[in-house]
PDB file of C-alpha atoms in Angstrom:
ATOM      1  CA  MET A   1      -7.119   3.730 -15.891  1.00  0.00           C
ATOM      2  CA  THR A   2      -5.663   0.487 -16.334  1.00  0.00           C
ATOM      3  CA  ASN A   3      -5.402  -2.324 -13.445  1.00  0.00           C
ATOM      4  CA  GLY A   4      -1.739  -0.987 -12.595  1.00  0.00           C
ATOM      5  CA  VAL A   5      -2.403   2.400 -11.960  1.00  0.00           C
ATOM      6  CA  ILE A   6      -5.191   1.876  -9.789  1.00  0.00           C
ATOM      7  CA  SER A   7      -3.328  -0.688  -7.937  1.00  0.00           C
ATOM      8  CA  PHE A   8      -0.319   1.963  -7.493  1.00  0.00           C
ATOM      9  CA  LEU A   9      -2.661   4.406  -6.451  1.00  0.00           C
ATOM     10  CA  LEU A  10      -4.400   2.631  -3.721  1.00  0.00           C
ATOM     11  CA  ALA A  11      -0.771   0.987  -2.597  1.00  0.00           C
ATOM     12  CA  ILE A  12       0.383   4.932  -2.256  1.00  0.00           C
ATOM     13  CA  GLY A  13      -2.500   5.723  -0.122  1.00  0.00           C
ATOM     14  CA  THR A  14      -2.394   2.952   2.116  1.00  0.00           C
ATOM     15  CA  ALA A  15       1.375   2.988   2.622  1.00  0.00           C
ATOM     16  CA  THR A  16       1.220   6.574   3.454  1.00  0.00           C
ATOM     17  CA  TRP A  17      -1.654   5.850   5.945  1.00  0.00           C
ATOM     18  CA  VAL A  18       0.435   2.806   7.507  1.00  0.00           C
ATOM     19  CA  TYR A  19       3.289   5.092   7.700  1.00  0.00           C
ATOM     20  CA  SER A  20       1.604   7.756   9.660  1.00  0.00           C
ATOM     21  CA  LYS A  21       0.229   5.115  12.110  1.00  0.00           C
ATOM     22  CA  PHE A  22       3.681   3.352  12.409  1.00  0.00           C
ATOM     23  CA  HIS A  23       5.455   6.412  12.997  1.00  0.00           C
ATOM     24  CA  ARG A  24       3.027   7.705  15.775  1.00  0.00           C
ATOM     25  CA  SER A  25       2.900   4.378  17.569  1.00  0.00           C
ATOM     26  CA  THR A  26       6.848   3.815  17.182  1.00  0.00           C
ATOM     27  CA  GLY A  27       7.611   7.224  18.896  1.00  0.00           C
ATOM     28  CA  GLY A  28       8.965   8.701  15.837  1.00  0.00           C
ATOM     29  CA  ASN A  29      11.222   5.786  14.608  1.00  0.00           C
ATOM     30  CA  THR A  30      11.254   6.945  10.502  1.00  0.00           C
ATOM     31  CA  GLN A  31      13.044   3.477   9.876  1.00  0.00           C
ATOM     32  CA  ASN A  32      10.476   0.983  11.270  1.00  0.00           C
ATOM     33  CA  ALA A  33       7.793   3.084   9.864  1.00  0.00           C
ATOM     34  CA  LEU A  34       9.159   3.170   6.590  1.00  0.00           C
ATOM     35  CA  MET A  35       9.835  -0.644   6.257  1.00  0.00           C
ATOM     36  CA  GLY A  36       6.658  -1.414   7.585  1.00  0.00           C
ATOM     37  CA  ALA A  37       4.721   0.868   5.340  1.00  0.00           C
ATOM     38  CA  GLY A  38       6.983  -0.355   2.333  1.00  0.00           C
ATOM     39  CA  VAL A  39       5.804  -4.171   3.195  1.00  0.00           C
ATOM     40  CA  VAL A  40       2.296  -3.068   3.301  1.00  0.00           C
ATOM     41  CA  GLY A  41       2.331  -1.129   0.155  1.00  0.00           C
ATOM     42  CA  ILE A  42       3.622  -3.951  -1.740  1.00  0.00           C
ATOM     43  CA  ILE A  43       1.081  -6.321  -0.510  1.00  0.00           C
ATOM     44  CA  VAL A  44      -1.750  -4.163  -1.090  1.00  0.00           C
ATOM     45  CA  PHE A  45      -0.543  -3.559  -4.570  1.00  0.00           C
ATOM     46  CA  ILE A  46      -0.292  -7.373  -5.472  1.00  0.00           C
ATOM     47  CA  LEU A  47      -3.550  -7.898  -3.791  1.00  0.00           C
ATOM     48  CA  MET A  48      -5.318  -5.410  -5.721  1.00  0.00           C
ATOM     49  CA  PHE A  49      -3.896  -6.282  -8.922  1.00  0.00           C
ATOM     50  CA  THR A  50      -4.865  -9.705  -8.693  1.00  0.00           C
ATOM     51  CA  LEU A  51      -8.398  -8.963  -7.914  1.00  0.00           C
ATOM     52  CA  LEU A  52      -8.675  -6.370 -10.663  1.00  0.00           C
ATOM     53  CA  SER A  53      -7.567  -9.023 -12.773  1.00  0.00           C
ATOM     54  CA  PHE A  54     -10.575 -11.137 -12.074  1.00  0.00           C
ATOM     55  CA  ILE A  55     -12.835  -8.349 -13.421  1.00  0.00           C
ATOM     56  CA  PRO A  56     -13.460  -8.863 -17.435  1.00  0.00           C
ATOM     57  CA  ASP A  57     -12.729  -5.646 -19.289  1.00  0.00           C
TER      58      ASP A  57
END
């Protein structure tokens, strides 16, 4: 798998987990939960992609 695919899968999983936590803690506010999960997912994708780029092929 390429670095992009690995980063994407981790970001999707993390964003899903964060969405469920935010949705529960905000009392069912879907809009805030989606925004928070989206931001976290993008950050995790960028961080993981950067970290994986340091590993030689």
